[in-house]
Amino acid sequence: MPILHYLHQLKSCANHRSITSAKQLHAHFIKLGLTQFIHLTNTLLNVYCKCNLLEDALQLFDEMPQRDHVSWATILTAQNQANLPNKTLSRFPSMFSLDRLLPDDFVFASLVKACGSLGAIKQGKQVHGNFLVSQFFDDDVVKSSLVDMYAKCGLPDNGRLVFDSITSRNMASWTAMIYGYARKGRKEEALELFSRVPVKDLFAWTALISGLVQSGNAVDAFGLFVEMRKKGINIIDPLVLSSIVGASANLAMLELGKQVHGFVIRLGYKSCVFISNALVDMYAKCSDILAAKDVFSRMSRRDVVSWTSIIVGAAQHGQAKEALSLYDKMVLNGVKPNEVTFVGLIYACSHVGLVNRGRELFRSMVEDYGIHPSLQHYTCLLDLLGRSGYLEEAETIINTMPFKPDEPTWAALLSACKQYGNAKMAIRFADHLLSLKPEEPSTYILLSNVYASSGVWEHASKARHLLETLEVRKEPGYSYVYFGKESQTFFAGESSHPMNDEIYSLLNELGVEMKRRGYVPDTSWILHNTEHQEKERQLFWHSERLAVAYGLLKSVPGTTIRIVKNLRVCGDCHIVLKLVSDIVKREIVVRDAKRYHHFKDGKCSCNDFW
């Protein structure tokens, strides 16, 4: 039977995704000794890749008596499509060492895409250099891939140089360049380029909107999304919706997120896995963990991101046992956890003191799943050990781990030393922390109190001085409270609000009741050299207290008060919010710069350690 007939049969298998027929033909080729015909085996290789049979494709590729550029481009592209860019890069050197082949334009494009997916900019620049000295140096498709790679790696200027050299720009190069600028927060350059794009289709809008969301410009992203809808752009691809859901999460505006959720349902994308994943994450970040669980429970298909989102959400909201239970279900469902899953799990263990379970999860991450621990994993483990009083073990790990401890790591351990009264170790950790020149105001407060309690007055004074220097340039503390479609922002010490009198009157009433219950203001959280009474007044003016009072005055009785604060809640405000939740019999949820606090019946979900 002529080779041409077999090629037609293979193309039919590819078009109809007929796996059984393809494997039967493969067996037939082996029996007849036809695998020596490279055009035939390349076509079979392509069929396996199109049918998502990567293992069969890799086996065929490795057994091919000879391979050409088509063979290599096919298998490298398949590994990229299977989300295995690291395998693409690790396999590529064999192209020359085994087959004595140099990359062509298709192989270059595959390599550049792999580097972009991994954020491997060093290797990406090497590939770019080899491309420039090759005969394909002027290929516009490869150049478009390079623009995309530089955009994903956060180097839009490098991408712009390539973009400007493209003779015939396709939409992929335009959208990649727009995204590159937007992702780095260079809004004006992104908008200027967007104004010149030949076709303002959904994908151009998505590049601009998603880039702005990722650079923290969520408000601008929402404005552009509304403009896109007014222009009648048909949402044929849901990626832009996941970006807008993410913008709601970044703004922590629950009502806005609910509206976007309703829009997703109306467009018929509620069964889309990555949209549902974004919704789970959004509700968790907007402090509505019950809604996050509801979306998760309704998902017909769940991937590792689905499970990880709900596990991390539960952990952040102080529901440690539920997070660990969800992990057990995840494993039973055959879903392999990733590095983010383990961050959430070890974090969960630290809030309920499950030291052995945390150690076991850390071991399992390395030995069972081959995940290399990051600094974040070590920080969570050290936090777990420190909270539970295993300070010597924590110090051993911090001295042997392959990373330099950062400010959050040292601060977590210093807090643990203070809690357990280990003064000598506290001073050692404090010295390390002070040498880093911390950026978090609460870190200086912690340092000053640790040094002062140990009689190291010179360093305590230095911490106070550094805090005063820092507060000249640090972002002012603010909190915003939202309920329904309304939100109000309060800055620390604000006295110009229209309801100022009512707010301070309510705070005074609550203050009287709190003191009757034994509350004494903890002025150690104010390091300025002022009188004790002035320090109490400064605590009284903290933005989260103003936001809570406003919420109590304006919200429907019995409803949850939700607050977002840009800085960490201070220790005294934490005590106050616990007391207020018990006095008014309301749940108060605060998302601060570090975590979520659910205040209810005089208790907090963080177990008073944050």
XYZ file of C-alpha atoms in Angstrom:
610
model
C 0.000 0.000 0.000
C 1.548 3.382 -0.995
C 2.877 5.737 1.708
C 0.493 8.450 0.486
C -2.488 6.310 1.500
C -1.151 5.926 5.026
C -0.609 9.698 5.254
C -4.264 10.256 4.341
C -5.316 7.758 7.028
C -3.167 9.504 9.640
C -4.599 12.923 8.736
C -8.076 11.442 9.149
C -7.057 10.171 12.609
C -5.850 13.656 13.553
C -9.024 15.355 12.323
C -11.310 12.932 14.163
C -9.022 12.468 17.212
C -9.171 8.721 16.582
C -6.681 7.345 19.115
C -7.421 3.645 18.480
C -6.939 3.955 14.713
C -3.689 5.875 15.165
C -2.234 3.202 17.467
C -3.334 0.443 15.063
C -1.576 2.221 12.201
C 1.524 2.658 14.387
C 1.628 -1.107 15.049
C 1.134 -1.721 11.332
C 4.066 0.568 10.450
C 6.365 -1.264 12.874
C 5.298 -4.651 11.440
C 5.977 -3.501 7.861
C 9.183 -1.642 8.734
C 7.780 1.702 7.624
C 9.089 3.718 10.591
C 12.179 4.479 8.506
C 10.092 6.903 6.427
C 10.518 10.150 8.346
C 7.577 11.917 6.715
C 5.297 9.096 7.866
C 6.603 9.051 11.450
C 6.466 12.855 11.678
C 2.802 12.718 10.683
C 2.135 9.990 13.262
C 3.993 12.088 15.856
C 1.727 15.026 15.027
C -1.379 12.818 15.422
C -0.285 11.707 18.910
C 0.357 15.328 19.904
C -3.023 16.516 18.611
C -4.736 13.687 20.504
C -2.930 14.788 23.720
C -1.015 11.480 23.870
C 2.257 13.060 24.963
C 3.748 9.879 26.455
C 3.126 7.975 23.197
C 4.528 10.906 21.240
C 7.698 11.019 23.385
C 8.198 7.255 23.036
C 7.800 7.450 19.254
C 10.136 10.471 19.100
C 12.846 8.671 21.092
C 12.533 5.529 18.922
C 12.654 7.318 15.564
C 15.720 6.157 13.595
C 16.130 9.670 12.264
C 14.638 13.050 13.175
C 14.487 16.340 11.332
C 13.435 19.905 12.195
C 9.759 18.974 11.833
C 10.169 16.198 14.425
C 11.808 18.550 16.902
C 9.394 21.434 16.385
C 6.444 19.043 16.833
C 7.630 17.510 20.115
C 8.824 20.810 21.640
C 5.512 22.495 20.759
C 3.607 19.558 22.287
C 5.529 19.864 25.565
C 4.752 23.592 25.701
C 1.065 22.905 25.070
C 1.110 20.296 27.848
C 2.400 23.038 30.193
C 5.820 21.425 30.450
C 8.099 24.291 29.325
C 10.901 23.064 31.579
C 10.907 19.775 29.639
C 11.103 21.744 26.384
C 14.254 23.510 27.524
C 15.863 20.385 29.011
C 15.232 18.343 25.818
C 16.485 20.963 23.368
C 20.298 20.441 23.817
C 19.895 16.909 22.406
C 18.814 18.415 19.091
C 22.437 19.158 18.271
C 24.228 16.569 20.428
C 22.196 13.637 19.057
C 20.918 14.776 15.649
C 23.464 17.473 14.742
C 20.640 19.901 13.956
C 20.564 23.638 14.608
C 17.226 25.256 15.475
C 15.006 26.626 12.723
C 12.359 29.345 13.052
C 9.722 26.941 14.467
C 12.117 25.571 17.096
C 13.240 29.086 18.057
C 9.592 30.081 18.570
C 9.014 27.040 20.824
C 12.107 27.787 22.901
C 11.176 31.449 23.339
C 7.658 30.478 24.417
C 9.065 28.040 27.007
C 11.343 30.742 28.435
C 8.418 33.169 28.642
C 6.228 30.634 30.446
C 8.958 29.952 33.017
C 10.072 33.573 33.360
C 13.543 32.243 32.488
C 14.918 35.538 31.222
C 18.597 34.485 31.297
C 17.935 31.503 29.024
C 15.531 33.609 26.980
C 18.253 36.166 26.240
C 20.612 33.343 25.223
C 17.997 32.004 22.797
C 17.485 35.560 21.499
C 21.236 35.890 20.904
C 21.392 32.594 19.013
C 18.378 33.658 16.952
C 20.073 36.922 15.935
C 23.139 35.126 14.535
C 21.074 32.473 12.748
C 19.744 32.602 9.183
C 16.258 33.179 10.634
C 17.254 36.447 12.369
C 14.516 38.421 10.594
C 11.605 36.019 11.170
C 8.599 38.036 12.387
C 6.879 35.090 14.102
C 9.904 34.465 16.328
C 10.154 38.207 16.995
C 6.507 38.254 18.108
C 7.302 35.394 20.504
C 10.264 37.406 21.837
C 8.034 40.433 22.484
C 5.676 38.148 24.440
C 8.571 36.643 26.416
C 9.997 40.025 27.424
C 6.496 41.222 28.399
C 5.964 38.188 30.647
C 9.414 38.627 32.178
C 8.745 42.269 33.043
C 11.157 43.803 30.509
C 8.939 45.900 28.207
C 11.836 48.058 26.963
C 13.613 44.962 25.604
C 10.326 43.879 24.082
C 9.815 47.304 22.475
C 13.189 47.091 20.693
C 12.112 43.784 19.145
C 8.591 45.089 18.449
C 9.943 48.094 16.524
C 12.090 45.781 14.364
C 9.134 43.653 13.188
C 8.396 44.262 9.500
C 4.838 42.974 9.500
C 3.312 43.069 12.978
C 0.531 40.599 13.762
C -2.045 41.068 16.524
C -0.052 38.768 18.820
C 2.884 41.210 18.838
C 0.606 44.222 19.452
C -1.237 42.588 22.363
C 2.007 41.308 23.895
C 3.559 44.787 23.816
C 0.419 46.428 25.273
C 0.335 43.804 28.036
C 4.061 44.306 28.751
C 3.604 48.024 29.409
C 0.354 47.592 31.373
C 1.790 44.804 33.560
C 4.669 47.060 34.630
C 2.247 49.845 35.529
C 3.304 52.011 32.571
C -0.287 52.942 31.878
C 0.291 55.909 29.556
C 2.554 53.937 27.212
C 0.108 51.017 27.214
C -2.820 53.324 26.353
C -0.824 55.131 23.657
C 0.044 51.830 21.979
C -3.524 50.607 22.384
C -4.771 53.731 20.572
C -2.644 52.731 17.550
C -3.461 49.009 17.453
C -4.936 48.171 13.989
C -7.831 46.128 15.382
C -9.206 46.802 18.869
C -10.634 43.316 19.329
C -11.368 41.433 22.550
C -7.784 40.178 22.812
C -6.295 43.689 22.626
C -8.711 44.867 25.340
C -7.899 41.772 27.436
C -4.143 42.440 27.189
C -4.617 46.009 28.425
C -7.112 45.196 31.185
C -5.316 42.108 32.545
C -1.966 43.907 32.557
C -3.408 46.808 34.542
C -5.009 44.422 37.050
C -1.667 42.683 37.582
C 0.110 46.006 38.153
C -2.407 47.032 40.825
C -4.430 49.457 38.676
C -7.744 47.711 39.332
C -9.860 50.893 39.195
C -8.486 51.808 35.745
C -9.038 48.236 34.611
C -12.709 48.396 35.623
C -13.139 51.682 33.769
C -11.719 50.157 30.593
C -13.887 47.065 30.976
C -16.989 49.261 31.141
C -15.775 51.163 28.059
C -15.191 47.877 26.233
C -18.741 46.764 26.981
C -20.144 50.108 25.751
C -18.340 49.582 22.450
C -20.176 46.270 22.032
C -17.116 44.003 22.112
C -18.397 40.423 22.189
C -16.818 38.361 24.975
C -16.013 35.195 23.026
C -13.146 34.315 25.375
C -13.547 34.437 29.190
C -9.966 35.471 30.070
C -10.946 39.132 30.457
C -13.636 38.069 32.952
C -11.095 36.296 35.158
C -9.037 39.515 35.146
C -12.038 41.585 36.239
C -12.861 39.058 38.965
C -9.232 39.437 40.066
C -9.629 43.214 40.117
C -12.593 42.830 42.501
C -10.400 40.650 44.720
C -7.564 43.207 44.720
C -9.974 45.984 45.689
C -11.627 43.707 48.281
C -15.013 45.068 47.181
C -17.481 42.275 47.800
C -20.530 43.913 46.208
C -18.579 44.656 43.031
C -17.364 41.046 42.961
C -20.935 39.814 43.291
C -21.987 41.948 40.319
C -19.156 40.530 38.209
C -20.179 37.019 39.312
C -23.737 37.703 38.106
C -22.365 38.959 34.794
C -20.290 35.754 34.418
C -23.437 33.674 34.954
C -25.423 35.733 32.402
C -22.712 35.194 29.783
C -22.795 31.432 30.403
C -19.243 31.034 31.755
C -20.074 29.776 35.271
C -18.873 26.250 34.362
C -15.478 27.538 33.152
C -12.888 26.153 35.573
C -10.478 29.096 35.623
C -13.340 31.585 36.050
C -14.687 29.550 38.994
C -11.159 29.428 40.442
C -10.954 33.221 40.209
C -14.355 33.535 41.921
C -13.257 31.268 44.816
C -10.149 33.419 45.267
C -12.159 36.650 44.963
C -14.722 35.734 47.612
C -11.979 34.578 49.988
C -10.062 37.851 49.518
C -13.283 39.839 49.967
C -13.683 38.164 53.397
C -16.697 36.040 52.393
C -15.265 32.559 52.859
C -18.775 31.030 52.901
C -19.419 32.289 49.356
C -15.996 30.958 48.303
C -16.932 27.517 49.637
C -20.298 27.690 47.859
C -18.666 28.379 44.464
C -16.146 25.586 45.092
C -18.869 23.082 46.056
C -20.798 23.779 42.834
C -17.810 23.172 40.539
C -18.291 20.069 38.371
C -14.559 19.968 37.568
C -11.750 21.006 39.872
C -8.039 21.323 39.162
C -5.081 21.983 41.456
C -5.798 25.735 41.390
C -9.402 25.118 42.546
C -8.299 23.042 45.532
C -5.386 25.336 46.366
C -7.585 28.465 46.258
C -10.090 27.089 48.777
C -7.347 25.575 50.997
C -5.401 28.869 51.136
C -8.651 30.804 51.645
C -9.702 28.620 54.570
C -6.208 28.862 56.096
C -6.097 32.668 55.803
C -9.487 32.948 57.494
C -8.327 30.920 60.497
C -10.135 27.692 59.496
C -7.061 25.496 59.786
C -8.738 22.145 60.406
C -10.993 22.642 57.406
C -7.986 23.528 55.222
C -6.252 20.296 56.241
C -9.442 18.277 55.671
C -9.758 19.770 52.183
C -6.173 18.721 51.458
C -6.945 15.125 52.409
C -9.934 15.180 50.021
C -7.757 16.715 47.314
C -5.242 13.873 47.530
C -8.045 11.267 47.580
C -9.369 12.841 44.378
C -6.003 12.244 42.728
C -5.074 15.921 42.418
C -1.358 16.610 42.887
C -0.671 19.626 45.167
C 1.681 22.396 44.081
C 4.017 24.725 45.965
C 1.226 27.220 46.760
C -0.904 24.434 48.271
C 1.831 23.670 50.795
C 2.252 27.340 51.738
C -1.436 27.388 52.719
C -1.224 24.059 54.553
C 1.837 24.861 56.681
C 0.368 28.312 57.366
C -2.813 26.577 58.565
C -0.834 24.298 60.889
C 0.855 27.290 62.506
C -2.482 28.721 63.645
C -3.582 25.635 65.539
C -0.185 24.439 66.748
C -0.068 21.217 64.681
C 3.723 20.994 64.753
C 4.077 17.338 63.757
C 1.562 17.699 60.916
C 3.410 20.780 59.673
C 6.768 18.998 59.766
C 5.241 16.026 57.926
C 3.733 18.263 55.226
C 7.092 19.979 54.707
C 8.786 16.573 54.381
C 6.071 15.278 52.043
C 6.368 18.355 49.837
C 10.059 17.622 49.267
C 10.163 13.821 49.252
C 6.757 12.845 47.829
C 6.170 15.660 45.368
C 9.710 16.813 44.531
C 8.955 20.467 45.317
C 11.963 22.575 46.314
C 11.024 24.691 49.361
C 10.982 28.444 48.779
C 11.693 31.133 51.381
C 7.930 31.400 51.882
C 7.731 27.697 52.807
C 10.572 28.105 55.308
C 8.945 31.232 56.763
C 5.687 29.340 57.352
C 7.540 26.423 58.959
C 9.574 28.753 61.176
C 6.393 30.582 62.162
C 4.827 27.234 63.127
C 7.838 26.237 65.237
C 8.120 29.681 66.832
C 4.427 29.908 67.766
C 4.633 26.477 69.366
C 7.772 27.269 71.380
C 10.303 25.195 69.379
C 12.697 28.128 69.244
C 15.967 26.172 69.190
C 14.755 24.040 66.254
C 13.664 27.221 64.480
C 17.084 28.807 64.993
C 18.812 25.696 63.624
C 16.666 25.824 60.475
C 17.186 29.553 59.977
C 20.963 29.030 60.153
C 20.965 26.120 57.671
C 18.244 26.958 55.124
C 19.437 27.959 51.606
C 17.943 31.477 51.826
C 18.734 34.653 53.699
C 15.875 35.315 56.146
C 13.833 38.390 55.291
C 11.985 40.857 57.517
C 8.770 38.784 57.960
C 10.809 35.691 58.892
C 12.858 37.417 61.609
C 9.807 39.339 62.870
C 7.774 36.126 63.256
C 10.544 34.498 65.304
C 11.133 37.640 67.352
C 7.425 37.728 68.241
C 7.679 34.096 69.340
C 10.725 34.851 71.536
C 8.821 37.723 73.149
C 5.800 35.463 73.732
C 7.878 32.710 75.367
C 10.187 35.057 77.299
C 13.437 33.903 75.643
C 15.338 37.169 76.111
C 18.792 36.006 74.906
C 17.484 34.583 71.656
C 15.224 37.628 71.228
C 18.227 39.957 71.310
C 20.090 37.821 68.714
C 17.075 37.833 66.393
C 16.430 41.537 67.010
C 20.006 42.412 66.004
C 19.577 40.508 62.716
C 16.238 42.181 62.087
C 17.516 45.692 62.846
C 20.419 45.205 60.407
C 17.901 44.691 57.573
C 16.529 48.241 58.006
C 12.901 47.043 58.088
C 10.114 48.771 56.175
C 7.140 47.720 58.342
C 6.339 50.193 61.168
C 5.090 47.413 63.473
C 8.524 45.774 63.181
C 10.160 48.815 64.811
C 7.566 48.779 67.576
C 8.357 45.115 68.208
C 12.102 45.819 68.157
C 11.826 48.730 70.545
C 9.730 46.769 73.029
C 12.080 43.741 72.910
C 15.194 45.897 73.439
C 13.517 47.935 76.186
C 12.356 44.846 78.092
C 15.957 43.545 78.025
C 17.444 46.888 79.079
C 19.205 47.512 75.747
C 18.139 51.163 75.745
C 20.530 52.348 73.039
C 19.005 49.967 70.472
C 15.471 50.693 71.702
C 16.116 54.387 71.090
C 17.565 53.611 67.644
C 14.404 51.665 66.704
C 12.217 54.598 67.802
C 14.340 57.031 65.777
C 14.212 54.835 62.678
C 10.439 54.576 62.989
C 10.121 58.364 63.125
C 12.282 58.600 59.980
C 10.203 55.920 58.296
C 6.890 57.588 59.121
C 7.954 60.692 57.199
C 7.868 58.677 53.950
C 5.541 55.756 54.715
C 2.013 55.509 53.365
C -0.501 56.913 55.907
C -2.713 54.363 57.624
C -6.236 54.120 56.269
C -9.199 51.744 56.451
C -12.298 51.483 54.360
C -15.582 49.921 55.347
C -18.100 48.724 52.793
C -21.645 47.422 52.933
C -23.925 47.024 49.955
C -22.850 49.453 47.231
C -21.425 52.012 49.668
C -17.877 52.314 50.946
C -16.142 54.946 53.081
C -12.425 55.490 53.623
C -10.996 56.791 56.914
C -7.446 57.966 57.578
C -5.847 57.797 61.014
C -6.738 60.885 63.042
C -9.368 62.044 60.533
C -11.645 64.768 61.898
C -13.361 66.171 58.790
C -15.959 63.463 58.133
C -19.588 64.729 57.990
C -20.520 62.192 60.699
C -17.492 63.024 62.823
C -19.503 63.865 65.960
C -21.589 60.671 65.805
C -18.497 58.522 65.165
C -16.524 59.889 68.140
C -19.585 59.817 70.368
C -20.073 56.112 69.641
C -16.359 55.403 70.181
C -16.524 57.153 73.546
C -19.561 55.079 74.567
C -17.783 51.886 73.548
C -14.639 53.049 75.370
C -16.544 53.462 78.639
C -17.972 49.928 78.348
C -14.576 48.468 77.407
C -12.892 50.035 80.435
C -15.702 48.716 82.605
C -14.717 45.263 81.303
C -11.088 45.804 82.243
C -9.611 47.299 79.047
C -6.428 49.310 79.564
C -4.963 50.991 76.429
C -1.648 49.420 75.412
C 0.382 52.527 74.597
C 3.507 50.481 73.811
C 2.188 50.525 70.205
C 2.883 54.283 70.094
C 6.635 54.954 70.197
C 6.549 58.725 69.796
C 7.969 60.690 72.742
C 4.601 62.084 73.892
C 2.608 62.116 77.107
C 0.677 58.961 78.050
C -2.659 60.727 77.540
C -1.613 61.820 74.028
C -0.620 58.244 73.206
C -4.083 57.050 74.261
C -5.612 59.719 72.011
C -3.527 58.543 69.039
C -4.699 54.962 69.565
C -8.275 56.231 69.776
C -7.888 57.792 66.297
C -6.620 54.694 64.478
C -8.432 54.337 61.168
C -9.955 50.886 61.759
C -11.774 52.186 64.879
C -13.290 55.037 62.884
C -14.339 52.605 60.146
C -15.953 50.223 62.649
C -17.894 53.046 64.313
C -19.157 54.276 60.944
C -20.123 50.731 59.986
C -22.087 50.300 63.207
C -23.906 53.584 62.622
C -24.788 52.997 58.952
C -25.169 49.249 58.373
C -28.245 47.077 58.876
C -28.298 45.753 62.478
C -26.966 42.208 62.731
C -24.997 42.260 59.460
C -21.253 41.614 59.252
C -19.015 44.687 59.145
C -16.195 44.267 56.594
C -13.105 46.465 56.736
C -9.905 46.621 54.687
C -6.802 48.250 56.227
C -3.636 49.040 54.271
C -1.308 48.421 57.253
C -1.160 45.740 59.918
C -3.691 46.064 62.766
C -1.862 47.156 65.914
C -2.087 45.082 69.093
C -4.248 47.568 70.958
C -6.775 47.864 68.108
C -6.884 44.067 67.980
C -7.956 43.992 71.657
C -10.486 46.781 71.049
C -12.084 45.054 68.043
C -12.485 41.824 70.020
C -14.235 43.722 72.815
C -16.437 45.698 70.418
C -17.556 42.503 68.633
C -18.758 41.175 71.994
C -20.369 44.426 73.164
C -22.411 45.018 69.989
C -22.898 41.292 69.171
C -21.700 41.771 65.588
C -19.070 39.980 63.512
C -16.309 42.303 62.320
C -14.023 41.072 59.542
C -10.786 42.979 58.973
C -8.414 42.327 56.095
C -5.128 43.989 57.012
C -1.756 43.978 55.245
C -0.912 40.520 56.617
C -4.044 38.410 57.075
C -7.782 38.219 57.796
C -9.264 38.688 61.269
C -12.773 37.489 62.085
C -13.786 39.175 65.362
C -16.823 37.554 66.950
C -18.061 37.171 70.542
C -14.858 38.693 71.905
C -12.504 36.335 70.026
C -10.439 36.499 66.833
C -9.850 33.790 64.239
C -6.076 34.449 64.366
C -5.927 33.205 67.980
C -4.184 36.484 68.956
C -1.002 35.714 67.047
C -0.544 37.465 63.725
